[in-house]
mmCIF file of C-alpha atoms and ligand atoms in Angstrom:
data_model
loop_
_atom_site.group_PDB
_atom_site.id
_atom_site.type_symbol
_atom_site.label_atom_id
_atom_site.label_comp_id
_atom_site.label_asym_id
_atom_site.label_seq_id
_atom_site.Cartn_x
_atom_site.Cartn_y
_atom_site.Cartn_z
ATOM 1 C CA MET A 1 -0.868 -24.775 -16.152
ATOM 2 C CA ALA A 2 -0.094 -22.024 -18.672
ATOM 3 C CA ASP A 3 -2.741 -23.436 -20.978
ATOM 4 C CA ARG A 4 -5.332 -23.484 -18.285
ATOM 5 C CA ARG A 5 -4.562 -19.878 -17.431
ATOM 6 C CA VAL A 6 -4.952 -18.749 -20.998
ATOM 7 C CA ARG A 7 -8.239 -20.603 -21.322
ATOM 8 C CA SER A 8 -9.640 -19.120 -18.153
ATOM 9 C CA LEU A 9 -8.562 -15.665 -19.259
ATOM 10 C CA VAL A 10 -10.423 -16.112 -22.519
ATOM 11 C CA ALA A 11 -13.488 -17.370 -20.703
ATOM 12 C CA MET A 12 -13.288 -14.480 -18.310
ATOM 13 C CA HIS A 13 -13.272 -11.821 -20.977
ATOM 14 C CA LYS A 14 -16.650 -13.100 -22.089
ATOM 15 C CA HIS A 15 -18.177 -13.012 -18.625
ATOM 16 C CA VAL A 16 -16.609 -10.191 -16.695
ATOM 17 C CA GLN A 17 -17.474 -6.721 -17.792
ATOM 18 C CA THR A 18 -14.776 -4.097 -17.851
ATOM 19 C CA PRO A 19 -13.615 -2.148 -16.050
ATOM 20 C CA TYR A 20 -12.168 -4.571 -13.517
ATOM 21 C CA TYR A 21 -9.021 -5.048 -11.491
ATOM 22 C CA LEU A 22 -7.681 -8.561 -11.599
ATOM 23 C CA CYS A 23 -5.313 -9.680 -8.869
ATOM 24 C CA GLU A 24 -3.394 -12.899 -9.483
ATOM 25 C CA GLU A 25 -2.968 -14.940 -6.307
ATOM 26 C CA ARG A 26 0.068 -16.631 -7.816
ATOM 27 C CA LEU A 27 1.874 -13.276 -8.135
ATOM 28 C CA LEU A 28 0.725 -12.119 -4.714
ATOM 29 C CA GLU A 29 2.085 -15.296 -3.155
ATOM 30 C CA LYS A 30 5.383 -14.792 -4.969
ATOM 31 C CA ASN A 31 5.724 -11.402 -3.211
ATOM 32 C CA LEU A 32 4.634 -12.850 0.110
ATOM 33 C CA LYS A 33 7.286 -15.560 -0.122
ATOM 34 C CA ILE A 34 9.998 -12.961 -0.746
ATOM 35 C CA LEU A 35 8.804 -10.980 2.277
ATOM 36 C CA ASP A 36 8.608 -14.125 4.382
ATOM 37 C CA ASP A 37 12.168 -14.992 3.450
ATOM 38 C CA VAL A 38 13.218 -11.550 4.720
ATOM 39 C CA GLN A 39 11.308 -12.201 7.945
ATOM 40 C CA SER A 40 12.810 -15.570 8.609
ATOM 41 C CA ARG A 41 16.397 -14.638 7.802
ATOM 42 C CA SER A 42 16.437 -11.173 9.416
ATOM 43 C CA GLY A 43 14.178 -11.838 12.379
ATOM 44 C CA ALA A 44 12.042 -8.792 11.507
ATOM 45 C CA LYS A 45 8.269 -8.935 11.545
ATOM 46 C CA ILE A 46 6.530 -7.710 8.395
ATOM 47 C CA ILE A 47 2.988 -6.387 8.505
ATOM 48 C CA LEU A 48 0.772 -5.209 5.655
ATOM 49 C CA ALA A 49 0.038 -1.493 5.278
ATOM 50 C CA LEU A 50 -3.666 -1.519 4.424
ATOM 51 C CA LYS A 51 -3.457 1.975 3.001
ATOM 52 C CA GLY A 52 -1.763 0.551 -0.098
ATOM 53 C CA PHE A 53 -3.456 -2.819 -0.495
ATOM 54 C CA ALA A 54 -6.662 -3.894 1.232
ATOM 55 C CA MET A 55 -8.183 -6.589 -0.977
ATOM 56 C CA TRP A 56 -9.445 -8.566 1.972
ATOM 57 C CA SER A 57 -10.583 -11.509 -0.117
ATOM 58 C CA THR A 58 -6.862 -12.337 -0.314
ATOM 59 C CA PHE A 59 -6.230 -12.106 3.435
ATOM 60 C CA GLU A 60 -6.399 -15.843 4.033
ATOM 61 C CA LEU A 61 -3.354 -16.105 1.779
ATOM 62 C CA VAL A 62 -1.630 -12.966 3.092
ATOM 63 C CA ALA A 63 -2.107 -14.056 6.715
ATOM 64 C CA LYS A 64 -0.176 -17.261 6.022
ATOM 65 C CA TYR A 65 2.936 -15.145 5.596
ATOM 66 C CA LEU A 66 2.644 -11.698 7.163
ATOM 67 C CA LYS A 67 2.395 -11.049 10.884
ATOM 68 C CA GLY A 68 -0.436 -8.552 10.858
ATOM 69 C CA CYS A 69 -1.545 -5.227 9.455
ATOM 70 C CA THR A 70 -0.829 -1.584 9.962
ATOM 71 C CA ALA A 71 -3.871 0.662 9.954
ATOM 72 C CA SER A 72 -4.270 4.390 9.526
ATOM 73 C CA GLY A 73 -7.269 4.753 11.777
ATOM 74 C CA LEU A 74 -10.390 3.071 13.080
ATOM 75 C CA TYR A 75 -11.781 1.648 9.849
ATOM 76 C CA GLU A 76 -8.548 0.094 8.669
ATOM 77 C CA ALA A 77 -7.959 -1.251 12.182
ATOM 78 C CA ARG A 78 -11.394 -2.862 12.118
ATOM 79 C CA LEU A 79 -10.724 -4.407 8.730
ATOM 80 C CA ALA A 80 -7.463 -5.821 10.072
ATOM 81 C CA ARG A 81 -9.109 -7.183 13.218
ATOM 82 C CA GLU A 82 -12.201 -8.597 11.490
ATOM 83 C CA GLU A 83 -10.862 -9.828 8.162
ATOM 84 C CA PHE A 84 -7.179 -10.565 8.770
ATOM 85 C CA CYS A 85 -6.896 -11.793 12.344
ATOM 86 C CA LYS A 86 -9.528 -14.474 11.804
ATOM 87 C CA PHE A 87 -7.005 -16.310 9.642
ATOM 88 C CA ASN A 88 -4.158 -15.866 12.113
ATOM 89 C CA PRO A 89 -5.069 -15.339 15.753
ATOM 90 C CA ASP A 90 -1.502 -14.205 16.520
ATOM 91 C CA ALA A 91 -1.653 -11.460 13.891
ATOM 92 C CA GLU A 92 -1.025 -7.957 15.208
ATOM 93 C CA VAL A 93 -2.967 -4.787 14.491
ATOM 94 C CA HIS A 94 -0.886 -1.616 14.604
ATOM 95 C CA THR A 95 -2.803 1.640 14.400
ATOM 96 C CA TYR A 96 -1.315 5.015 13.596
ATOM 97 C CA SER A 97 -3.097 8.251 12.764
ATOM 98 C CA PRO A 98 -1.712 11.730 12.208
ATOM 99 C CA ALA A 99 -4.202 12.567 14.979
ATOM 100 C CA PHE A 100 -6.628 10.334 16.865
ATOM 101 C CA LYS A 101 -10.152 11.529 17.622
ATOM 102 C CA GLU A 102 -11.524 11.317 21.129
ATOM 103 C CA SER A 103 -14.613 9.556 19.782
ATOM 104 C CA ASP A 104 -12.576 6.768 18.111
ATOM 105 C CA ILE A 105 -9.946 6.120 20.718
ATOM 106 C CA VAL A 106 -11.821 3.585 22.873
ATOM 107 C CA GLN A 107 -12.635 1.351 19.947
ATOM 108 C CA ILE A 108 -9.149 1.699 18.500
ATOM 109 C CA ALA A 109 -7.581 0.762 21.834
ATOM 110 C CA LYS A 110 -9.772 -2.333 22.078
ATOM 111 C CA ILE A 111 -8.783 -3.762 18.726
ATOM 112 C CA SER A 112 -5.153 -2.659 18.401
ATOM 113 C CA ASP A 113 -2.005 -4.396 19.638
ATOM 114 C CA HIS A 114 0.132 -1.339 18.954
ATOM 115 C CA ILE A 115 -0.947 2.276 18.953
ATOM 116 C CA VAL A 116 1.362 4.799 17.364
ATOM 117 C CA PHE A 117 0.980 8.452 18.291
ATOM 118 C CA ASN A 118 2.125 11.191 15.985
ATOM 119 C CA SER A 119 2.963 13.771 18.637
ATOM 120 C CA PRO A 120 3.870 13.913 22.319
ATOM 121 C CA ASN A 121 0.648 15.892 22.823
ATOM 122 C CA GLN A 122 -1.535 13.097 21.527
ATOM 123 C CA LEU A 123 0.445 10.527 23.461
ATOM 124 C CA LYS A 124 -0.009 12.379 26.742
ATOM 125 C CA ARG A 125 -3.649 13.053 26.044
ATOM 126 C CA PHE A 126 -4.675 9.467 25.291
ATOM 127 C CA LEU A 127 -2.065 7.256 26.977
ATOM 128 C CA TRP A 128 -3.946 6.435 30.194
ATOM 129 C CA LYS A 129 -7.276 5.937 28.533
ATOM 130 C CA VAL A 130 -5.769 3.568 26.000
ATOM 131 C CA LYS A 131 -3.926 1.582 28.688
ATOM 132 C CA GLU A 132 -6.975 1.379 30.874
ATOM 133 C CA ILE A 133 -8.953 -0.174 28.026
ATOM 134 C CA ASN A 134 -6.167 -2.450 26.814
ATOM 135 C CA PRO A 135 -3.394 -2.911 29.391
ATOM 136 C CA LYS A 136 -1.313 -4.992 26.989
ATOM 137 C CA ILE A 137 -1.294 -2.431 24.187
ATOM 138 C CA GLN A 138 2.158 -1.368 22.995
ATOM 139 C CA ILE A 139 2.725 2.366 22.875
ATOM 140 C CA SER A 140 4.791 4.018 20.203
ATOM 141 C CA LEU A 141 5.607 7.491 18.977
ATOM 142 C CA ARG A 142 6.255 8.262 15.353
ATOM 143 C CA ILE A 143 9.398 10.256 14.933
ATOM 144 C CA ASN A 144 10.473 12.210 11.897
ATOM 145 C CA PRO A 145 14.139 11.488 11.212
ATOM 146 C CA GLU A 146 14.197 14.473 8.830
ATOM 147 C CA VAL A 147 16.073 12.627 6.126
ATOM 148 C CA SER A 148 14.416 11.405 3.072
ATOM 149 C CA SER A 149 15.263 10.983 -0.522
ATOM 150 C CA SER A 150 11.662 10.319 -1.481
ATOM 151 C CA PRO A 151 11.375 11.114 -5.195
ATOM 152 C CA LYS A 152 8.164 13.174 -5.008
ATOM 153 C CA ASP A 153 7.112 15.841 -2.505
ATOM 154 C CA ILE A 154 3.555 14.571 -2.307
ATOM 155 C CA TYR A 155 4.931 11.227 -1.074
ATOM 156 C CA ASN A 156 7.705 12.584 1.096
ATOM 157 C CA PRO A 157 6.795 12.103 4.767
ATOM 158 C CA CYS A 158 9.975 13.904 5.834
ATOM 159 C CA GLY A 159 9.686 16.921 3.559
ATOM 160 C CA LEU A 160 9.641 20.552 4.608
ATOM 161 C CA TYR A 161 6.969 21.303 7.250
ATOM 162 C CA SER A 162 5.837 17.677 7.289
ATOM 163 C CA ARG A 163 3.149 17.015 9.887
ATOM 164 C CA LEU A 164 3.976 13.303 9.973
ATOM 165 C CA GLY A 165 6.031 12.333 12.984
ATOM 166 C CA THR A 166 7.831 14.319 15.682
ATOM 167 C CA THR A 167 11.135 15.960 14.857
ATOM 168 C CA LEU A 168 14.087 15.892 17.235
ATOM 169 C CA ALA A 169 13.495 19.524 18.212
ATOM 170 C CA ASN A 170 9.935 18.732 19.230
ATOM 171 C CA LEU A 171 10.580 15.587 21.232
ATOM 172 C CA ASP A 172 9.400 15.506 24.789
ATOM 173 C CA GLU A 173 11.488 13.446 27.176
ATOM 174 C CA GLU A 174 8.529 12.831 29.472
ATOM 175 C CA ALA A 175 6.512 11.351 26.630
ATOM 176 C CA LEU A 176 9.481 9.256 25.533
ATOM 177 C CA LYS A 177 9.636 7.563 28.910
ATOM 178 C CA LYS A 178 6.167 6.160 28.269
ATOM 179 C CA VAL A 179 6.792 4.425 24.966
ATOM 180 C CA ASP A 180 7.545 0.767 24.288
ATOM 181 C CA GLY A 181 8.958 1.535 20.866
ATOM 182 C CA LEU A 182 9.377 4.096 18.119
ATOM 183 C CA ASN A 183 8.117 4.267 14.544
ATOM 184 C CA PHE A 184 9.403 6.097 11.546
ATOM 185 C CA HIS A 185 8.234 6.098 7.943
ATOM 186 C CA ALA A 186 10.512 7.979 5.598
ATOM 187 C CA LEU A 187 10.690 6.113 2.303
ATOM 188 C CA CYS A 188 8.688 5.729 -0.873
ATOM 189 C CA GLU A 189 9.457 3.041 -3.465
ATOM 190 C CA GLN A 190 13.095 2.947 -2.404
ATOM 191 C CA ASN A 191 15.992 0.565 -2.225
ATOM 192 C CA VAL A 192 18.023 -0.303 0.835
ATOM 193 C CA ASP A 193 20.579 2.490 0.390
ATOM 194 C CA ALA A 194 17.832 5.005 1.211
ATOM 195 C CA LEU A 195 16.999 3.056 4.369
ATOM 196 C CA GLU A 196 20.652 3.080 5.364
ATOM 197 C CA ALA A 197 20.811 6.859 4.972
ATOM 198 C CA VAL A 198 17.787 7.228 7.259
ATOM 199 C CA LEU A 199 19.142 4.786 9.840
ATOM 200 C CA LYS A 200 22.437 6.627 9.992
ATOM 201 C CA VAL A 201 20.757 9.901 11.002
ATOM 202 C CA LEU A 202 18.291 8.062 13.211
ATOM 203 C CA GLU A 203 21.107 6.473 15.186
ATOM 204 C CA LYS A 204 22.994 9.732 15.472
ATOM 205 C CA ASN A 205 20.035 11.735 16.729
ATOM 206 C CA PHE A 206 17.790 9.260 18.484
ATOM 207 C CA SER A 207 19.829 6.279 19.690
ATOM 208 C CA LYS A 208 20.181 7.835 23.139
ATOM 209 C CA TYR A 209 16.480 7.025 23.496
ATOM 210 C CA PHE A 210 16.739 3.411 22.312
ATOM 211 C CA GLU A 211 17.860 1.941 25.598
ATOM 212 C CA ASN A 212 14.560 0.756 26.988
ATOM 213 C CA LEU A 213 12.775 0.176 23.743
ATOM 214 C CA LYS A 214 11.219 -3.153 22.805
ATOM 215 C CA PHE A 215 10.823 -2.407 19.120
ATOM 216 C CA LEU A 216 11.567 -0.087 16.268
ATOM 217 C CA ASN A 217 9.214 0.101 13.320
ATOM 218 C CA PHE A 218 10.978 1.043 10.069
ATOM 219 C CA GLY A 219 7.716 1.971 8.301
ATOM 220 C CA GLY A 220 7.028 1.284 4.644
ATOM 221 C CA GLY A 221 8.359 2.385 1.286
ATOM 222 C CA HIS A 222 10.804 -0.537 1.067
ATOM 223 C CA HIS A 223 10.538 -1.808 -2.487
ATOM 224 C CA ILE A 224 11.574 -5.284 -1.425
ATOM 225 C CA THR A 225 9.710 -7.242 -4.097
ATOM 226 C CA LYS A 226 10.954 -5.109 -6.973
ATOM 227 C CA LYS A 227 13.573 -6.694 -9.177
ATOM 228 C CA GLY A 228 17.017 -5.436 -8.162
ATOM 229 C CA TYR A 229 16.190 -4.672 -4.516
ATOM 230 C CA ASP A 230 19.198 -5.603 -2.393
ATOM 231 C CA ILE A 231 17.516 -8.128 -0.110
ATOM 232 C CA GLU A 232 20.745 -9.516 1.313
ATOM 233 C CA ARG A 233 21.805 -6.065 2.465
ATOM 234 C CA LEU A 234 18.406 -5.408 4.052
ATOM 235 C CA ILE A 235 18.635 -8.657 5.984
ATOM 236 C CA TRP A 236 22.144 -7.825 7.158
ATOM 237 C CA ILE A 237 21.126 -4.313 8.275
ATOM 238 C CA ILE A 238 18.130 -5.548 10.216
ATOM 239 C CA LYS A 239 20.156 -8.233 11.961
ATOM 240 C CA GLU A 240 22.862 -5.752 12.915
ATOM 241 C CA PHE A 241 20.290 -3.319 14.203
ATOM 242 C CA ARG A 242 18.436 -5.926 16.240
ATOM 243 C CA GLU A 243 21.618 -7.131 17.848
ATOM 244 C CA LYS A 244 23.094 -3.711 18.478
ATOM 245 C CA TYR A 245 20.040 -2.298 20.218
ATOM 246 C CA ASP A 246 18.321 -5.499 21.354
ATOM 247 C CA VAL A 247 15.030 -4.478 19.777
ATOM 248 C CA GLU A 248 12.433 -6.152 17.631
ATOM 249 C CA VAL A 249 12.234 -4.663 14.120
ATOM 250 C CA TYR A 250 9.036 -4.221 12.130
ATOM 251 C CA LEU A 251 8.615 -3.355 8.476
ATOM 252 C CA GLU A 252 5.213 -2.332 7.160
ATOM 253 C CA PRO A 253 5.192 -2.267 3.366
ATOM 254 C CA GLY A 254 2.058 -1.726 1.334
ATOM 255 C CA GLU A 255 3.268 -1.319 -2.208
ATOM 256 C CA ALA A 256 5.779 -4.192 -1.969
ATOM 257 C CA VAL A 257 2.905 -6.562 -1.149
ATOM 258 C CA GLY A 258 0.679 -5.584 -4.071
ATOM 259 C CA TRP A 259 3.560 -4.814 -6.471
ATOM 260 C CA GLN A 260 2.974 -6.269 -9.945
ATOM 261 C CA THR A 261 0.217 -8.619 -8.843
ATOM 262 C CA GLY A 262 -2.361 -7.743 -11.467
ATOM 263 C CA TYR A 263 -3.934 -5.236 -13.786
ATOM 264 C CA LEU A 264 -6.848 -2.987 -14.649
ATOM 265 C CA ALA A 265 -8.812 -4.173 -17.702
ATOM 266 C CA THR A 266 -10.684 -1.590 -19.748
ATOM 267 C CA THR A 267 -12.400 -1.370 -23.120
ATOM 268 C CA VAL A 268 -12.159 1.195 -25.925
ATOM 269 C CA LEU A 269 -15.555 2.925 -26.235
ATOM 270 C CA ASP A 270 -14.784 5.388 -29.002
ATOM 271 C CA ILE A 271 -11.943 6.910 -30.949
ATOM 272 C CA VAL A 272 -12.008 10.628 -31.630
ATOM 273 C CA GLU A 273 -9.596 12.934 -33.467
ATOM 274 C CA ASN A 274 -8.130 16.244 -32.424
ATOM 275 C CA ASP A 275 -4.729 16.597 -34.081
ATOM 276 C CA MET A 276 -4.128 13.061 -32.886
ATOM 277 C CA PRO A 277 -6.301 9.984 -32.377
ATOM 278 C CA ILE A 278 -7.684 9.694 -28.850
ATOM 279 C CA ALA A 279 -9.224 6.510 -27.509
ATOM 280 C CA ILE A 280 -11.868 6.917 -24.824
ATOM 281 C CA LEU A 281 -11.927 4.038 -22.344
ATOM 282 C CA ASP A 282 -14.626 2.808 -19.972
ATOM 283 C CA SER A 283 -12.411 3.749 -17.030
ATOM 284 C CA SER A 284 -10.760 6.843 -15.623
ATOM 285 C CA ALA A 285 -7.261 7.888 -14.625
ATOM 286 C CA GLU A 286 -8.750 10.290 -12.094
ATOM 287 C CA ALA A 287 -11.106 7.789 -10.473
ATOM 288 C CA HIS A 288 -9.419 4.418 -11.024
ATOM 289 C CA MET A 289 -5.674 5.079 -11.439
ATOM 290 C CA PRO A 290 -5.263 8.148 -9.225
ATOM 291 C CA ASP A 291 -1.495 7.915 -8.791
ATOM 292 C CA THR A 292 -0.974 8.281 -12.523
ATOM 293 C CA LEU A 293 -2.175 11.864 -12.033
ATOM 294 C CA ALA A 294 -1.045 12.513 -8.453
ATOM 295 C CA MET A 295 2.504 11.247 -8.658
ATOM 296 C CA PRO A 296 2.357 11.470 -11.703
ATOM 297 C CA TYR A 297 3.605 8.374 -13.494
ATOM 298 C CA ARG A 298 2.922 6.467 -16.663
ATOM 299 C CA ALA A 299 1.325 3.037 -16.257
ATOM 300 C CA GLU A 300 2.468 0.317 -18.638
ATOM 301 C CA VAL A 301 -0.093 -0.912 -21.147
ATOM 302 C CA ARG A 302 0.135 -4.557 -22.179
ATOM 303 C CA GLY A 303 1.452 -4.862 -25.741
ATOM 304 C CA ALA A 304 1.931 -1.111 -26.182
ATOM 305 C CA GLY A 305 5.027 1.056 -26.516
ATOM 306 C CA LYS A 306 5.998 4.674 -25.971
ATOM 307 C CA PRO A 307 4.493 7.234 -28.366
ATOM 308 C CA ASN A 308 5.707 6.573 -31.946
ATOM 309 C CA GLU A 309 7.680 3.517 -30.904
ATOM 310 C CA LYS A 310 5.129 1.358 -32.704
ATOM 311 C CA LYS A 311 3.186 2.263 -35.803
ATOM 312 C CA TYR A 312 -0.062 3.615 -34.327
ATOM 313 C CA THR A 313 0.006 6.175 -31.524
ATOM 314 C CA TYR A 314 -3.038 7.089 -29.452
ATOM 315 C CA ARG A 315 -3.814 9.147 -26.430
ATOM 316 C CA LEU A 316 -5.786 7.072 -23.920
ATOM 317 C CA GLY A 317 -8.384 9.028 -21.979
ATOM 318 C CA GLY A 318 -11.005 8.366 -19.326
ATOM 319 C CA ASN A 319 -14.765 8.504 -19.606
ATOM 320 C CA THR A 320 -15.273 11.522 -17.348
ATOM 321 C CA CYS A 321 -15.689 15.221 -18.088
ATOM 322 C CA LEU A 322 -12.340 16.147 -16.555
ATOM 323 C CA ALA A 323 -10.076 17.420 -19.336
ATOM 324 C CA GLY A 324 -6.979 16.072 -17.609
ATOM 325 C CA ASP A 325 -8.394 12.578 -17.203
ATOM 326 C CA ILE A 326 -5.684 11.141 -19.455
ATOM 327 C CA MET A 327 -3.747 7.923 -18.904
ATOM 328 C CA GLY A 328 -1.062 8.923 -21.411
ATOM 329 C CA ASP A 329 0.098 8.425 -24.994
ATOM 330 C CA TYR A 330 0.856 4.891 -26.190
ATOM 331 C CA SER A 331 1.669 3.224 -29.479
ATOM 332 C CA PHE A 332 0.336 -0.063 -30.838
ATOM 333 C CA ASP A 333 1.214 -2.445 -33.701
ATOM 334 C CA ALA A 334 -2.298 -2.273 -35.124
ATOM 335 C CA PRO A 335 -4.934 0.462 -35.157
ATOM 336 C CA LEU A 336 -7.239 0.405 -32.139
ATOM 337 C CA LYS A 337 -10.901 -0.412 -32.666
ATOM 338 C CA VAL A 338 -13.987 0.155 -30.591
ATOM 339 C CA GLY A 339 -14.352 -2.861 -28.295
ATOM 340 C CA ASP A 340 -10.613 -3.526 -27.998
ATOM 341 C CA SER A 341 -9.340 -4.374 -24.573
ATOM 342 C CA ILE A 342 -6.688 -2.164 -22.958
ATOM 343 C CA ILE A 343 -4.822 -3.632 -19.999
ATOM 344 C CA PHE A 344 -2.988 -1.343 -17.572
ATOM 345 C CA GLU A 345 -0.307 -3.292 -15.751
ATOM 346 C CA ASP A 346 0.440 -3.201 -12.034
ATOM 347 C CA GLN A 347 -2.795 -1.575 -10.894
ATOM 348 C CA ILE A 348 -3.449 -3.467 -7.649
ATOM 349 C CA HIS A 349 -1.744 -1.244 -5.049
ATOM 350 C CA TYR A 350 -2.910 2.316 -4.310
ATOM 351 C CA THR A 351 -5.744 2.042 -6.827
ATOM 352 C CA PHE A 352 -9.011 0.612 -5.534
ATOM 353 C CA VAL A 353 -8.167 1.765 -2.007
ATOM 354 C CA LYS A 354 -8.411 5.308 -3.420
ATOM 355 C CA ASN A 355 -11.175 4.969 -6.012
ATOM 356 C CA THR A 356 -13.946 7.492 -6.293
ATOM 357 C CA THR A 357 -17.250 7.585 -8.145
ATOM 358 C CA PHE A 358 -16.418 10.985 -9.621
ATOM 359 C CA ASN A 359 -18.748 11.800 -12.525
ATOM 360 C CA GLY A 360 -20.856 8.825 -11.463
ATOM 361 C CA ILE A 361 -18.432 6.546 -13.266
ATOM 362 C CA LYS A 362 -18.823 2.867 -12.455
ATOM 363 C CA LEU A 363 -16.310 1.503 -9.968
ATOM 364 C CA PRO A 364 -14.263 -1.322 -11.487
ATOM 365 C CA SER A 365 -15.121 -4.829 -10.288
ATOM 366 C CA LEU A 366 -12.621 -6.682 -8.133
ATOM 367 C CA VAL A 367 -11.572 -9.992 -9.631
ATOM 368 C CA LEU A 368 -9.310 -12.643 -8.174
ATOM 369 C CA GLN A 369 -7.483 -15.203 -10.221
ATOM 370 C CA LYS A 370 -6.951 -18.156 -7.940
ATOM 371 C CA GLU A 371 -3.750 -20.131 -7.888
ATOM 372 C CA ASP A 372 -5.383 -22.924 -9.928
ATOM 373 C CA GLY A 373 -6.321 -20.457 -12.680
ATOM 374 C CA ARG A 374 -9.994 -20.105 -11.740
ATOM 375 C CA VAL A 375 -11.311 -16.594 -12.010
ATOM 376 C CA GLU A 376 -13.647 -15.250 -9.350
ATOM 377 C CA VAL A 377 -15.471 -11.932 -9.485
ATOM 378 C CA VAL A 378 -15.235 -10.976 -5.828
ATOM 379 C CA LYS A 379 -17.110 -7.713 -5.988
ATOM 380 C CA GLU A 380 -19.172 -5.714 -8.446
ATOM 381 C CA PHE A 381 -20.358 -2.166 -7.920
ATOM 382 C CA GLY A 382 -23.498 -0.701 -9.372
ATOM 383 C CA TYR A 383 -25.495 2.485 -9.253
ATOM 384 C CA GLU A 384 -26.103 1.996 -5.513
ATOM 385 C CA ALA A 385 -22.398 2.399 -4.725
ATOM 386 C CA TYR A 386 -22.599 5.840 -6.279
ATOM 387 C CA ARG A 387 -25.970 6.819 -4.778
ATOM 388 C CA ASP A 388 -25.202 5.647 -1.265
ATOM 389 C CA ARG A 389 -22.227 7.918 -0.858
ATOM 390 C CA LEU A 390 -24.408 10.913 -1.609
ATOM 391 C CA SER A 391 -27.672 12.145 -0.259
HETATM 392 C C1 PLP B 1 1.981 4.546 3.500
HETATM 393 C C2 PLP B 1 2.590 4.014 4.728
HETATM 394 C C3 PLP B 1 3.174 2.726 4.724
HETATM 395 C C4 PLP B 1 3.278 1.884 3.482
HETATM 396 O O1 PLP B 1 4.062 2.498 2.519
HETATM 397 P P1 PLP B 1 4.403 1.772 1.126
HETATM 398 O O2 PLP B 1 5.100 2.818 0.355
HETATM 399 O O3 PLP B 1 3.116 1.358 0.509
HETATM 400 O O4 PLP B 1 5.258 0.595 1.447
HETATM 401 C C5 PLP B 1 3.699 2.264 5.921
HETATM 402 N N1 PLP B 1 3.658 3.008 7.051
HETATM 403 C C6 PLP B 1 3.100 4.229 7.084
HETATM 404 C C7 PLP B 1 3.084 4.991 8.360
HETATM 405 C C8 PLP B 1 2.552 4.771 5.933
HETATM 406 O O5 PLP B 1 2.010 6.001 5.964
#
């Protein structure tokens, strides 16, 4: 098996042009099995947040384990309905938007099993229309529990002045009578202790409204597939919660599904000097690894260390005209050469769902390594992908 994988990797480097993202089905399935274990032992339903991972060529595999998708609007809901549900007719589509548009609501209602409103205003405005179109649709309101230990403001849905979810002070009892369940989403890459802190405040402030609820959706940000996540505690908490309030519990992770399932492969195009050696790659932090700049964080590079940890240190930069298009500083055992391959680890979630063609840079291809080691280029992007988004 290992041999076959190495051989196919070698073969692939000859055929697939960088840049490309390669997702390994084997690693994806490993995550899915962990999530499925949580489902079966806790009784929760886990659905995929498409915002973080939407490689729909893997949905046949994902749909074997997860119970549906959560969508952030019409297009993600359509992708869920058209590309996920065909592999599992019982799969659910949950659609939430910070605000729904009048012109989208009919279509969204038709293809969603759950609709999650962000405010009592939106709920009251669209409730009857949505129910008329889809009488079985489940209605939810997103609440803001106003506790979060999210490490970065840009990813903190419960930060100061957050527009995401309704705070206790802005709840509307009339609107609450109309819901089948409640949603919250308060975490980002966090362990179960952060969930417990949120649940504690949630129970204190909102449990008086739980009585007639069918479900509670605990949102995403649960880093369940990361090494060290306390899965046993999560299972225990969910079970307690389900029993105490007699509700169904949903989790909707994105990152935990795509976590460490593959990489971004790039090539060194040139090496320039300016007080330090700088390698220019055929990729871009800005366009292809946006969270490295937005969060920001440092992606791991295969075989490389921190600056000066190994003998040869380089700055790695993107092939755009943005000065800050820098992946970071890394050290290597041997000097880099033009044509060398640079592999950024863990680049499958929150990457290609956010890509841009800034500077007209080529979008990386999407490659799937099947469980048997075969490598399949699922999608390549050319000049047209750039042109067709402009006019
Ligand atoms: C982003 C988001 C998720 C998924 O979050 P992850 O951090 O990728 O697990 C789930 N629910 C909502 C409402 C979100 O906005």
